[in-house]
Amino acid sequence: MANAVGKGKMVTVLSIDGGGIRGIIPGILLAFLESKLQELDGTNARIADYFDIIAGTSTGGLLTTMLTAPNKDNRPLYAAKDIANFYLEHCPKIFPQSRHKSFVSSVTSLFGSVMGPKYDGKYLRSLMAELLGNLTLKQTLTNVIIPTFDIKLLQPVIFSTNDAKLDDLKNAKLSDACISTSAAPTFLPAHYFETKNTEGKTRSFNLIDGGVSANNPTMMAINQIRKEMMMQKTEIKGIKPLDECKSMLVLSLGTGAAKYEEKYNAAKASKWGLINWMYDNGATPLLDIYFDASSDMVDFHVSTLFQAHESKNNYLRIQDDNLTGDASSLDLATSENMQRLVEIGKELLRKPMSRVNLDTGRFEEIKDKDTNEEALAYFAKLLVEEKKLRQNQ
């Protein structure tokens, strides 16, 4: 799949979209990838050992942290195989569901969404504090990128391990980064915190969901590589700017999207006012459309970039844009729906590889190509080869 250029000098990137409880889907894909890494490189192999950069937005930021935060043995806090169970255990408490659906509860939910966040976020905050304690960005086991958006400054704030190592004011607690990147408007409250350096200077943050900046953070990860090249005024690992696509292995994982024409249409939306755009029959059209558009545009841009540099096989995007009904929800954390997401993740492994059609913008199956399972198995082989080549240099 990958180009032979730069073997032993490839920059390896993992990117994980936002998507609430649908983070279960990339969790299943990552569990499969890690199992293949272990088959090739031993049972102690973990995702963080093979990627130079792991980027994640919202629920993807939580996954990124689970895979890269160190435990007491300085190994990843979670194995990828534990991600799905983590979601099954904790999501019902992060997104508590009404036991009885009724007209009254629907009206109450609508009123609550208009007057404040749908969920108070207390369980998520306490969970992150318990799991991550005082761990900070610069302690991650590989470089991470976690996008957020500062609602006070009206500009993105991108947390990264590299920046945290250079500036204490950017070295936020991992718990604060996770809570912030997950603070989806209308769902969870915005998050405020401060950082402080050794000189006593402080910086304040007023943050919401990273999906406002980049629901698909793949391009942010690629730009981080470019940023380092510019700052160092040199090549990174022998990479020249025009060869960057040939010298990167990029895996981008989506969290699924509603089937084409499944959720909304012009006839319905033409009658909407402000409230309907924000909340319609339990869904959030404006956020759904914005986040999906953001993810798709990044995939379109990255696909174009790699194809233009004759390196399309160095970029693997796995996404299911045919979710129907409850499965497309960000927060329907019922046992039935979450188990369905587990099955969707497993089914996605068996589906043929897909790639964005640059003419239509649609995500389409590639005829006569491998399944996603086979593609990930081969990607694991490339990652292990890359790691061993580095060790031998």
mmCIF file of C-alpha atoms in Angstrom:
data_model
loop_
_atom_site.group_PDB
_atom_site.id
_atom_site.type_symbol
_atom_site.label_atom_id
_atom_site.label_comp_id
_atom_site.label_asym_id
_atom_site.label_seq_id
_atom_site.Cartn_x
_atom_site.Cartn_y
_atom_site.Cartn_z
ATOM 1 C CA MET A 1 0.000 0.000 0.000
ATOM 2 C CA ALA A 2 2.689 2.517 0.959
ATOM 3 C CA ASN A 3 5.285 4.053 -1.287
ATOM 4 C CA ALA A 4 8.816 2.674 -0.939
ATOM 5 C CA VAL A 5 10.316 6.175 -0.649
ATOM 6 C CA GLY A 6 11.930 6.977 2.684
ATOM 7 C CA LYS A 7 11.700 3.591 4.382
ATOM 8 C CA GLY A 8 12.852 3.997 7.968
ATOM 9 C CA LYS A 9 12.204 7.726 7.702
ATOM 10 C CA MET A 10 8.431 7.784 7.378
ATOM 11 C CA VAL A 11 6.354 9.983 9.672
ATOM 12 C CA THR A 12 3.429 7.935 10.968
ATOM 13 C CA VAL A 13 0.133 9.660 11.762
ATOM 14 C CA LEU A 14 -3.126 8.469 13.332
ATOM 15 C CA SER A 15 -6.170 10.755 13.266
ATOM 16 C CA ILE A 16 -9.529 10.122 14.991
ATOM 17 C CA ASP A 17 -12.698 12.125 14.300
ATOM 18 C CA GLY A 18 -15.172 13.475 16.814
ATOM 19 C CA GLY A 19 -18.590 11.885 17.166
ATOM 20 C CA GLY A 20 -19.734 11.344 20.752
ATOM 21 C CA ILE A 21 -20.718 7.752 21.551
ATOM 22 C CA ARG A 22 -19.845 6.817 17.969
ATOM 23 C CA GLY A 23 -16.235 6.758 19.179
ATOM 24 C CA ILE A 24 -17.012 3.082 19.716
ATOM 25 C CA ILE A 25 -16.602 2.567 15.951
ATOM 26 C CA PRO A 26 -12.931 3.695 15.677
ATOM 27 C CA GLY A 27 -12.378 1.918 18.998
ATOM 28 C CA ILE A 28 -13.241 -1.386 17.317
ATOM 29 C CA LEU A 29 -10.957 -0.568 14.368
ATOM 30 C CA LEU A 30 -8.067 0.316 16.685
ATOM 31 C CA ALA A 31 -8.526 -2.892 18.668
ATOM 32 C CA PHE A 32 -8.136 -4.855 15.442
ATOM 33 C CA LEU A 33 -5.079 -2.837 14.385
ATOM 34 C CA GLU A 34 -3.418 -3.329 17.772
ATOM 35 C CA SER A 35 -4.106 -7.081 17.650
ATOM 36 C CA LYS A 36 -2.280 -7.235 14.310
ATOM 37 C CA LEU A 37 0.639 -5.247 15.722
ATOM 38 C CA GLN A 38 0.833 -7.746 18.581
ATOM 39 C CA GLU A 39 0.823 -10.705 16.196
ATOM 40 C CA LEU A 40 3.802 -9.180 14.386
ATOM 41 C CA ASP A 41 5.712 -7.567 17.243
ATOM 42 C CA GLY A 42 4.758 -9.194 20.535
ATOM 43 C CA THR A 43 1.903 -9.023 23.029
ATOM 44 C CA ASN A 44 3.193 -5.820 24.648
ATOM 45 C CA ALA A 45 2.757 -3.822 21.430
ATOM 46 C CA ARG A 46 0.518 -0.761 21.776
ATOM 47 C CA ILE A 47 -0.776 1.799 19.268
ATOM 48 C CA ALA A 48 1.355 4.597 20.764
ATOM 49 C CA ASP A 49 4.559 2.657 20.004
ATOM 50 C CA TYR A 50 4.053 3.002 16.248
ATOM 51 C CA PHE A 51 2.678 6.488 15.579
ATOM 52 C CA ASP A 52 4.722 9.688 15.696
ATOM 53 C CA ILE A 53 1.565 11.769 15.984
ATOM 54 C CA ILE A 54 -1.908 10.849 17.218
ATOM 55 C CA ALA A 55 -4.571 13.509 16.704
ATOM 56 C CA GLY A 56 -8.102 13.350 18.052
ATOM 57 C CA THR A 57 -11.078 15.681 18.271
ATOM 58 C CA SER A 58 -13.854 15.444 20.875
ATOM 59 C CA THR A 59 -14.439 11.728 21.457
ATOM 60 C CA GLY A 60 -11.340 11.200 19.277
ATOM 61 C CA GLY A 61 -9.417 13.347 21.769
ATOM 62 C CA LEU A 62 -10.552 11.050 24.548
ATOM 63 C CA LEU A 63 -9.399 8.018 22.545
ATOM 64 C CA THR A 64 -6.071 9.732 21.830
ATOM 65 C CA THR A 65 -5.531 10.308 25.531
ATOM 66 C CA MET A 66 -6.496 6.758 26.494
ATOM 67 C CA LEU A 67 -3.925 5.425 24.025
ATOM 68 C CA THR A 68 -1.076 7.790 24.968
ATOM 69 C CA ALA A 69 -1.406 8.738 28.651
ATOM 70 C CA PRO A 70 1.165 6.840 30.731
ATOM 71 C CA ASN A 71 0.275 4.520 33.586
ATOM 72 C CA LYS A 72 2.522 3.888 36.597
ATOM 73 C CA ASP A 73 4.722 1.650 34.414
ATOM 74 C CA ASN A 74 5.032 4.335 31.740
ATOM 75 C CA ARG A 75 2.946 2.309 29.311
ATOM 76 C CA PRO A 76 -0.363 3.380 27.732
ATOM 77 C CA LEU A 77 -3.226 3.763 30.202
ATOM 78 C CA TYR A 78 -5.499 1.627 28.017
ATOM 79 C CA ALA A 79 -5.023 -1.111 25.464
ATOM 80 C CA ALA A 80 -7.127 -0.583 22.355
ATOM 81 C CA LYS A 81 -9.155 -3.723 23.115
ATOM 82 C CA ASP A 82 -10.485 -2.031 26.265
ATOM 83 C CA ILE A 83 -11.926 1.027 24.491
ATOM 84 C CA ALA A 84 -15.345 -0.399 23.607
ATOM 85 C CA ASN A 85 -15.968 -1.631 27.151
ATOM 86 C CA PHE A 86 -14.890 1.772 28.481
ATOM 87 C CA TYR A 87 -17.575 3.427 26.354
ATOM 88 C CA LEU A 88 -20.200 0.826 27.271
ATOM 89 C CA GLU A 89 -19.511 1.401 30.967
ATOM 90 C CA HIS A 90 -19.207 5.175 31.117
ATOM 91 C CA CYS A 91 -21.270 6.693 28.295
ATOM 92 C CA PRO A 92 -24.638 5.990 29.963
ATOM 93 C CA LYS A 93 -23.409 8.093 32.901
ATOM 94 C CA ILE A 94 -21.981 10.862 30.711
ATOM 95 C CA PHE A 95 -25.164 10.956 28.608
ATOM 96 C CA PRO A 96 -27.906 9.744 30.982
ATOM 97 C CA GLN A 97 -31.067 8.793 29.114
ATOM 98 C CA SER A 98 -34.644 9.413 30.115
ATOM 99 C CA ARG A 99 -36.220 6.129 31.188
ATOM 100 C CA HIS A 100 -39.593 6.901 29.661
ATOM 101 C CA LYS A 101 -40.044 8.631 26.310
ATOM 102 C CA SER A 102 -43.177 10.750 26.337
ATOM 103 C CA PHE A 103 -44.511 14.025 25.034
ATOM 104 C CA VAL A 104 -43.736 15.653 28.392
ATOM 105 C CA SER A 105 -40.145 14.363 28.457
ATOM 106 C CA SER A 106 -39.629 15.495 24.850
ATOM 107 C CA VAL A 107 -40.849 18.988 25.694
ATOM 108 C CA THR A 108 -38.693 19.029 28.822
ATOM 109 C CA SER A 109 -35.655 17.966 26.789
ATOM 110 C CA LEU A 110 -36.302 20.650 24.198
ATOM 111 C CA PHE A 111 -36.763 23.338 26.859
ATOM 112 C CA GLY A 112 -33.609 22.202 28.645
ATOM 113 C CA SER A 113 -31.586 22.301 25.412
ATOM 114 C CA VAL A 114 -32.774 25.845 24.728
ATOM 115 C CA MET A 115 -32.044 27.054 28.261
ATOM 116 C CA GLY A 116 -28.778 25.213 28.875
ATOM 117 C CA PRO A 117 -26.618 22.173 28.012
ATOM 118 C CA LYS A 118 -28.452 18.880 27.642
ATOM 119 C CA TYR A 119 -26.054 17.251 30.128
ATOM 120 C CA ASP A 120 -24.283 18.805 33.130
ATOM 121 C CA GLY A 121 -20.903 17.204 32.386
ATOM 122 C CA LYS A 122 -20.216 16.421 36.055
ATOM 123 C CA TYR A 123 -19.581 12.725 35.503
ATOM 124 C CA LEU A 124 -17.202 13.347 32.591
ATOM 125 C CA ARG A 125 -15.222 15.866 34.646
ATOM 126 C CA SER A 126 -14.940 13.580 37.666
ATOM 127 C CA LEU A 127 -14.040 10.596 35.463
ATOM 128 C CA MET A 128 -11.247 12.490 33.679
ATOM 129 C CA ALA A 129 -9.886 13.797 36.986
ATOM 130 C CA GLU A 130 -9.897 10.284 38.461
ATOM 131 C CA LEU A 131 -8.255 8.609 35.460
ATOM 132 C CA LEU A 132 -5.708 11.269 34.518
ATOM 133 C CA GLY A 133 -4.957 13.095 37.769
ATOM 134 C CA ASN A 134 -2.221 15.682 37.220
ATOM 135 C CA LEU A 135 -0.855 14.198 33.989
ATOM 136 C CA THR A 136 -0.103 16.893 31.421
ATOM 137 C CA LEU A 137 0.276 17.054 27.660
ATOM 138 C CA LYS A 138 4.059 16.884 27.676
ATOM 139 C CA GLN A 139 3.916 13.510 29.437
ATOM 140 C CA THR A 140 2.138 11.624 26.651
ATOM 141 C CA LEU A 141 3.956 8.592 25.276
ATOM 142 C CA THR A 142 3.921 9.969 21.732
ATOM 143 C CA ASN A 143 3.075 13.357 20.257
ATOM 144 C CA VAL A 144 -0.637 14.197 20.446
ATOM 145 C CA ILE A 145 -2.794 16.904 18.909
ATOM 146 C CA ILE A 146 -6.136 17.781 20.504
ATOM 147 C CA PRO A 147 -8.148 20.630 18.925
ATOM 148 C CA THR A 148 -10.461 22.897 20.940
ATOM 149 C CA PHE A 149 -12.058 26.295 20.345
ATOM 150 C CA ASP A 150 -11.795 29.347 22.621
ATOM 151 C CA ILE A 151 -15.263 30.893 22.774
ATOM 152 C CA LYS A 152 -13.931 34.112 24.339
ATOM 153 C CA LEU A 153 -11.239 34.740 21.724
ATOM 154 C CA LEU A 154 -13.259 33.153 18.893
ATOM 155 C CA GLN A 155 -10.262 31.202 17.667
ATOM 156 C CA PRO A 156 -9.002 27.613 17.702
ATOM 157 C CA VAL A 157 -6.713 26.421 20.465
ATOM 158 C CA ILE A 158 -4.692 23.373 19.477
ATOM 159 C CA PHE A 159 -3.094 21.432 22.311
ATOM 160 C CA SER A 160 -0.037 19.422 21.346
ATOM 161 C CA THR A 161 2.749 17.586 23.099
ATOM 162 C CA ASN A 162 5.422 19.457 21.149
ATOM 163 C CA ASP A 163 4.025 22.892 22.056
ATOM 164 C CA ALA A 164 3.605 21.817 25.688
ATOM 165 C CA LYS A 165 7.282 20.884 25.904
ATOM 166 C CA LEU A 166 8.266 24.334 24.632
ATOM 167 C CA ASP A 167 5.864 26.442 26.685
ATOM 168 C CA ASP A 168 4.478 25.663 30.150
ATOM 169 C CA LEU A 169 1.477 27.884 29.456
ATOM 170 C CA LYS A 170 0.451 25.415 26.746
ATOM 171 C CA ASN A 171 1.087 22.400 28.958
ATOM 172 C CA ALA A 172 -2.498 21.818 30.062
ATOM 173 C CA LYS A 173 -3.623 18.884 32.138
ATOM 174 C CA LEU A 174 -4.788 16.036 29.929
ATOM 175 C CA SER A 175 -8.062 16.009 31.847
ATOM 176 C CA ASP A 176 -8.681 19.668 30.930
ATOM 177 C CA ALA A 177 -7.842 19.005 27.275
ATOM 178 C CA CYS A 178 -10.263 16.042 27.147
ATOM 179 C CA ILE A 179 -13.116 17.880 28.849
ATOM 180 C CA SER A 180 -12.625 20.893 26.587
ATOM 181 C CA THR A 181 -12.451 19.087 23.263
ATOM 182 C CA SER A 182 -15.617 17.145 24.213
ATOM 183 C CA ALA A 183 -17.690 20.185 25.226
ATOM 184 C CA ALA A 184 -20.064 20.077 22.248
ATOM 185 C CA PRO A 185 -22.385 23.121 22.200
ATOM 186 C CA THR A 186 -25.918 22.259 23.453
ATOM 187 C CA PHE A 187 -24.683 18.892 24.801
ATOM 188 C CA LEU A 188 -22.014 19.664 27.418
ATOM 189 C CA PRO A 189 -20.958 22.899 29.166
ATOM 190 C CA ALA A 190 -17.970 24.966 28.063
ATOM 191 C CA HIS A 191 -14.835 24.427 30.132
ATOM 192 C CA TYR A 192 -12.709 27.069 31.861
ATOM 193 C CA PHE A 193 -9.246 26.512 33.299
ATOM 194 C CA GLU A 194 -5.871 28.215 33.667
ATOM 195 C CA THR A 195 -2.265 27.187 33.166
ATOM 196 C CA LYS A 196 0.724 28.628 34.997
ATOM 197 C CA ASN A 197 4.460 28.703 34.277
ATOM 198 C CA THR A 198 7.445 28.747 36.623
ATOM 199 C CA GLU A 199 7.557 32.538 36.510
ATOM 200 C CA GLY A 200 4.023 32.791 37.846
ATOM 201 C CA LYS A 201 2.467 33.931 34.589
ATOM 202 C CA THR A 202 -0.981 32.509 33.868
ATOM 203 C CA ARG A 203 -3.065 31.859 30.772
ATOM 204 C CA SER A 204 -6.822 31.354 30.826
ATOM 205 C CA PHE A 205 -8.878 29.174 28.485
ATOM 206 C CA ASN A 206 -12.609 29.318 27.725
ATOM 207 C CA LEU A 207 -13.076 26.252 25.575
ATOM 208 C CA ILE A 208 -15.672 24.254 23.674
ATOM 209 C CA ASP A 209 -15.667 21.206 21.400
ATOM 210 C CA GLY A 210 -12.716 20.806 19.043
ATOM 211 C CA GLY A 211 -15.171 19.914 16.289
ATOM 212 C CA VAL A 212 -15.747 23.636 15.837
ATOM 213 C CA SER A 213 -12.102 23.816 14.717
ATOM 214 C CA ALA A 214 -11.657 20.450 13.036
ATOM 215 C CA ASN A 215 -13.944 17.494 13.596
ATOM 216 C CA ASN A 216 -11.492 15.536 11.443
ATOM 217 C CA PRO A 217 -8.004 16.544 12.695
ATOM 218 C CA THR A 218 -5.976 14.825 9.957
ATOM 219 C CA MET A 219 -4.934 18.081 8.323
ATOM 220 C CA MET A 220 -3.914 19.503 11.697
ATOM 221 C CA ALA A 221 -1.561 16.572 12.184
ATOM 222 C CA ILE A 222 -0.043 17.083 8.741
ATOM 223 C CA ASN A 223 0.317 20.797 9.422
ATOM 224 C CA GLN A 224 2.101 20.007 12.690
ATOM 225 C CA ILE A 225 4.755 18.227 10.641
ATOM 226 C CA ARG A 226 5.036 21.238 8.355
ATOM 227 C CA LYS A 227 5.211 23.581 11.349
ATOM 228 C CA GLU A 228 8.155 21.692 12.806
ATOM 229 C CA MET A 229 9.935 21.847 9.468
ATOM 230 C CA MET A 230 9.501 25.616 9.320
ATOM 231 C CA MET A 231 10.501 26.188 12.957
ATOM 232 C CA GLN A 232 13.630 24.066 12.637
ATOM 233 C CA LYS A 233 14.356 25.423 9.158
ATOM 234 C CA THR A 234 15.446 21.956 8.208
ATOM 235 C CA GLU A 235 14.119 18.683 6.976
ATOM 236 C CA ILE A 236 12.464 16.312 9.428
ATOM 237 C CA LYS A 237 13.948 12.834 9.186
ATOM 238 C CA GLY A 238 15.150 13.642 5.689
ATOM 239 C CA ILE A 239 11.756 14.767 4.391
ATOM 240 C CA LYS A 240 11.741 17.489 1.766
ATOM 241 C CA PRO A 241 8.560 19.620 1.511
ATOM 242 C CA LEU A 242 7.652 18.362 -1.960
ATOM 243 C CA ASP A 243 8.130 14.760 -0.849
ATOM 244 C CA GLU A 244 6.102 15.018 2.352
ATOM 245 C CA CYS A 245 3.188 12.851 1.168
ATOM 246 C CA LYS A 246 5.552 10.130 -0.010
ATOM 247 C CA SER A 247 7.192 10.174 3.410
ATOM 248 C CA MET A 248 4.073 9.914 5.548
ATOM 249 C CA LEU A 249 1.842 7.015 6.525
ATOM 250 C CA VAL A 250 -1.534 8.448 7.545
ATOM 251 C CA LEU A 251 -4.432 6.503 9.038
ATOM 252 C CA SER A 252 -7.634 8.531 9.478
ATOM 253 C CA LEU A 253 -10.590 6.984 11.312
ATOM 254 C CA GLY A 254 -14.119 8.361 11.148
ATOM 255 C CA THR A 255 -16.890 7.806 13.677
ATOM 256 C CA GLY A 256 -19.622 7.263 11.099
ATOM 257 C CA ALA A 257 -22.163 9.601 9.547
ATOM 258 C CA ALA A 258 -25.839 9.458 8.656
ATOM 259 C CA LYS A 259 -26.779 7.775 5.410
ATOM 260 C CA TYR A 260 -27.109 10.109 2.440
ATOM 261 C CA GLU A 261 -30.564 11.752 2.541
ATOM 262 C CA GLU A 262 -31.425 9.780 5.678
ATOM 263 C CA LYS A 263 -31.770 12.598 8.213
ATOM 264 C CA TYR A 264 -32.607 15.883 6.532
ATOM 265 C CA ASN A 265 -33.861 17.322 3.263
ATOM 266 C CA ALA A 266 -34.626 20.737 1.793
ATOM 267 C CA ALA A 267 -38.404 20.305 1.975
ATOM 268 C CA LYS A 268 -38.185 19.763 5.709
ATOM 269 C CA ALA A 269 -35.469 22.326 6.442
ATOM 270 C CA SER A 270 -37.198 25.074 4.414
ATOM 271 C CA LYS A 271 -39.784 25.357 7.198
ATOM 272 C CA TRP A 272 -37.298 25.518 10.070
ATOM 273 C CA GLY A 273 -36.628 28.487 12.300
ATOM 274 C CA LEU A 274 -33.796 28.984 14.801
ATOM 275 C CA ILE A 275 -35.055 26.406 17.302
ATOM 276 C CA ASN A 276 -35.496 23.693 14.662
ATOM 277 C CA TRP A 277 -32.002 24.244 13.298
ATOM 278 C CA MET A 278 -30.650 23.810 16.836
ATOM 279 C CA TYR A 279 -32.952 20.976 17.902
ATOM 280 C CA ASP A 280 -35.302 18.843 15.810
ATOM 281 C CA ASN A 281 -36.980 15.717 17.167
ATOM 282 C CA GLY A 282 -34.019 14.839 19.391
ATOM 283 C CA ALA A 283 -31.381 15.698 16.760
ATOM 284 C CA THR A 284 -29.171 18.777 16.376
ATOM 285 C CA PRO A 285 -29.211 19.577 12.634
ATOM 286 C CA LEU A 286 -26.816 22.524 12.703
ATOM 287 C CA LEU A 287 -24.148 20.607 14.617
ATOM 288 C CA ASP A 288 -24.661 17.418 12.595
ATOM 289 C CA ILE A 289 -24.286 19.275 9.312
ATOM 290 C CA TYR A 290 -21.352 21.367 10.495
ATOM 291 C CA PHE A 291 -19.373 18.441 11.943
ATOM 292 C CA ASP A 292 -20.030 16.142 8.964
ATOM 293 C CA ALA A 293 -19.130 18.889 6.492
ATOM 294 C CA SER A 294 -15.937 19.641 8.431
ATOM 295 C CA SER A 295 -14.862 15.981 8.420
ATOM 296 C CA ASP A 296 -15.679 15.453 4.751
ATOM 297 C CA MET A 297 -13.897 18.610 3.594
ATOM 298 C CA VAL A 298 -10.706 17.596 5.396
ATOM 299 C CA ASP A 299 -10.858 14.127 3.822
ATOM 300 C CA PHE A 300 -11.431 15.704 0.420
ATOM 301 C CA HIS A 301 -8.465 18.041 0.896
ATOM 302 C CA VAL A 302 -6.089 15.353 2.201
ATOM 303 C CA SER A 303 -7.142 12.891 -0.527
ATOM 304 C CA THR A 304 -6.482 15.530 -3.160
ATOM 305 C CA LEU A 305 -3.096 16.329 -1.625
ATOM 306 C CA PHE A 306 -1.922 12.709 -1.562
ATOM 307 C CA GLN A 307 -3.276 11.912 -5.020
ATOM 308 C CA ALA A 308 -1.612 15.009 -6.469
ATOM 309 C CA HIS A 309 1.702 13.814 -5.051
ATOM 310 C CA GLU A 310 1.183 10.304 -6.438
ATOM 311 C CA SER A 311 0.970 8.936 -2.894
ATOM 312 C CA LYS A 312 -2.699 7.975 -2.559
ATOM 313 C CA ASN A 313 -1.790 4.618 -1.042
ATOM 314 C CA ASN A 314 0.012 6.314 1.864
ATOM 315 C CA TYR A 315 -3.317 7.654 3.129
ATOM 316 C CA LEU A 316 -5.986 5.311 4.480
ATOM 317 C CA ARG A 317 -9.344 6.742 5.524
ATOM 318 C CA ILE A 318 -11.928 4.395 7.064
ATOM 319 C CA GLN A 319 -15.421 5.779 7.479
ATOM 320 C CA ASP A 320 -19.012 4.513 7.406
ATOM 321 C CA ASP A 321 -21.316 7.188 6.009
ATOM 322 C CA ASN A 322 -24.377 4.942 5.873
ATOM 323 C CA LEU A 323 -25.534 5.036 9.495
ATOM 324 C CA THR A 324 -29.287 4.922 9.925
ATOM 325 C CA GLY A 325 -31.688 5.724 12.725
ATOM 326 C CA ASP A 326 -30.377 5.809 16.295
ATOM 327 C CA ALA A 327 -26.865 4.734 15.250
ATOM 328 C CA SER A 328 -26.163 8.222 13.856
ATOM 329 C CA SER A 329 -26.864 9.874 17.220
ATOM 330 C CA LEU A 330 -24.048 11.511 19.167
ATOM 331 C CA ASP A 331 -25.501 10.794 22.593
ATOM 332 C CA LEU A 332 -28.094 8.001 22.551
ATOM 333 C CA ALA A 333 -26.199 5.959 25.125
ATOM 334 C CA THR A 334 -28.651 3.096 25.510
ATOM 335 C CA SER A 335 -27.287 -0.419 25.803
ATOM 336 C CA GLU A 336 -29.024 -1.409 22.570
ATOM 337 C CA ASN A 337 -27.628 1.472 20.537
ATOM 338 C CA MET A 338 -24.084 1.122 21.849
ATOM 339 C CA GLN A 339 -24.070 -2.609 21.157
ATOM 340 C CA ARG A 340 -25.262 -1.782 17.662
ATOM 341 C CA LEU A 341 -22.276 0.574 17.254
ATOM 342 C CA VAL A 342 -19.963 -2.261 18.290
ATOM 343 C CA GLU A 343 -21.477 -4.407 15.545
ATOM 344 C CA ILE A 344 -21.202 -1.547 13.028
ATOM 345 C CA GLY A 345 -17.483 -1.310 13.823
ATOM 346 C CA LYS A 346 -17.054 -5.041 13.232
ATOM 347 C CA GLU A 347 -19.080 -4.879 10.009
ATOM 348 C CA LEU A 348 -16.972 -1.947 8.816
ATOM 349 C CA LEU A 349 -13.850 -4.100 9.091
ATOM 350 C CA ARG A 350 -15.346 -6.542 6.606
ATOM 351 C CA LYS A 351 -16.417 -3.889 4.093
ATOM 352 C CA PRO A 352 -14.302 -3.027 1.024
ATOM 353 C CA MET A 353 -11.873 -0.122 1.250
ATOM 354 C CA SER A 354 -13.352 3.217 0.227
ATOM 355 C CA ARG A 355 -12.010 6.547 -0.945
ATOM 356 C CA VAL A 356 -13.552 9.966 -1.548
ATOM 357 C CA ASN A 357 -14.533 10.561 -5.172
ATOM 358 C CA LEU A 358 -12.892 13.879 -6.072
ATOM 359 C CA ASP A 359 -15.618 14.610 -8.636
ATOM 360 C CA THR A 360 -18.682 13.954 -6.474
ATOM 361 C CA GLY A 361 -17.263 14.331 -2.970
ATOM 362 C CA ARG A 362 -18.911 11.035 -1.996
ATOM 363 C CA PHE A 363 -17.125 8.263 -0.096
ATOM 364 C CA GLU A 364 -17.167 5.277 -2.474
ATOM 365 C CA GLU A 365 -15.977 1.685 -2.404
ATOM 366 C CA ILE A 366 -12.827 0.925 -4.407
ATOM 367 C CA LYS A 367 -13.534 -1.929 -6.777
ATOM 368 C CA ASP A 368 -11.253 -4.966 -6.633
ATOM 369 C CA LYS A 369 -9.523 -3.661 -3.506
ATOM 370 C CA ASP A 370 -8.946 -5.150 -0.046
ATOM 371 C CA THR A 371 -11.406 -5.024 2.818
ATOM 372 C CA ASN A 372 -10.750 -2.535 5.610
ATOM 373 C CA GLU A 373 -9.635 -5.475 7.744
ATOM 374 C CA GLU A 374 -7.016 -6.458 5.150
ATOM 375 C CA ALA A 375 -5.945 -2.840 4.709
ATOM 376 C CA LEU A 376 -5.417 -2.415 8.459
ATOM 377 C CA ALA A 377 -3.499 -5.684 8.647
ATOM 378 C CA TYR A 378 -1.180 -4.451 5.914
ATOM 379 C CA PHE A 379 -0.912 -1.039 7.600
ATOM 380 C CA ALA A 380 0.163 -2.853 10.788
ATOM 381 C CA LYS A 381 2.874 -4.625 8.813
ATOM 382 C CA LEU A 382 4.165 -1.295 7.480
ATOM 383 C CA LEU A 383 4.193 0.214 10.980
ATOM 384 C CA VAL A 384 6.155 -2.688 12.417
ATOM 385 C CA GLU A 385 8.634 -2.574 9.537
ATOM 386 C CA GLU A 386 9.081 1.169 10.020
ATOM 387 C CA LYS A 387 9.733 0.737 13.749
ATOM 388 C CA LYS A 388 12.306 -1.989 13.192
ATOM 389 C CA LEU A 389 14.097 -0.016 10.486
ATOM 390 C CA ARG A 390 14.422 2.931 12.872
ATOM 391 C CA GLN A 391 15.806 0.692 15.604
ATOM 392 C CA ASN A 392 18.454 -0.652 13.220
ATOM 393 C CA GLN A 393 19.673 2.774 12.052
#
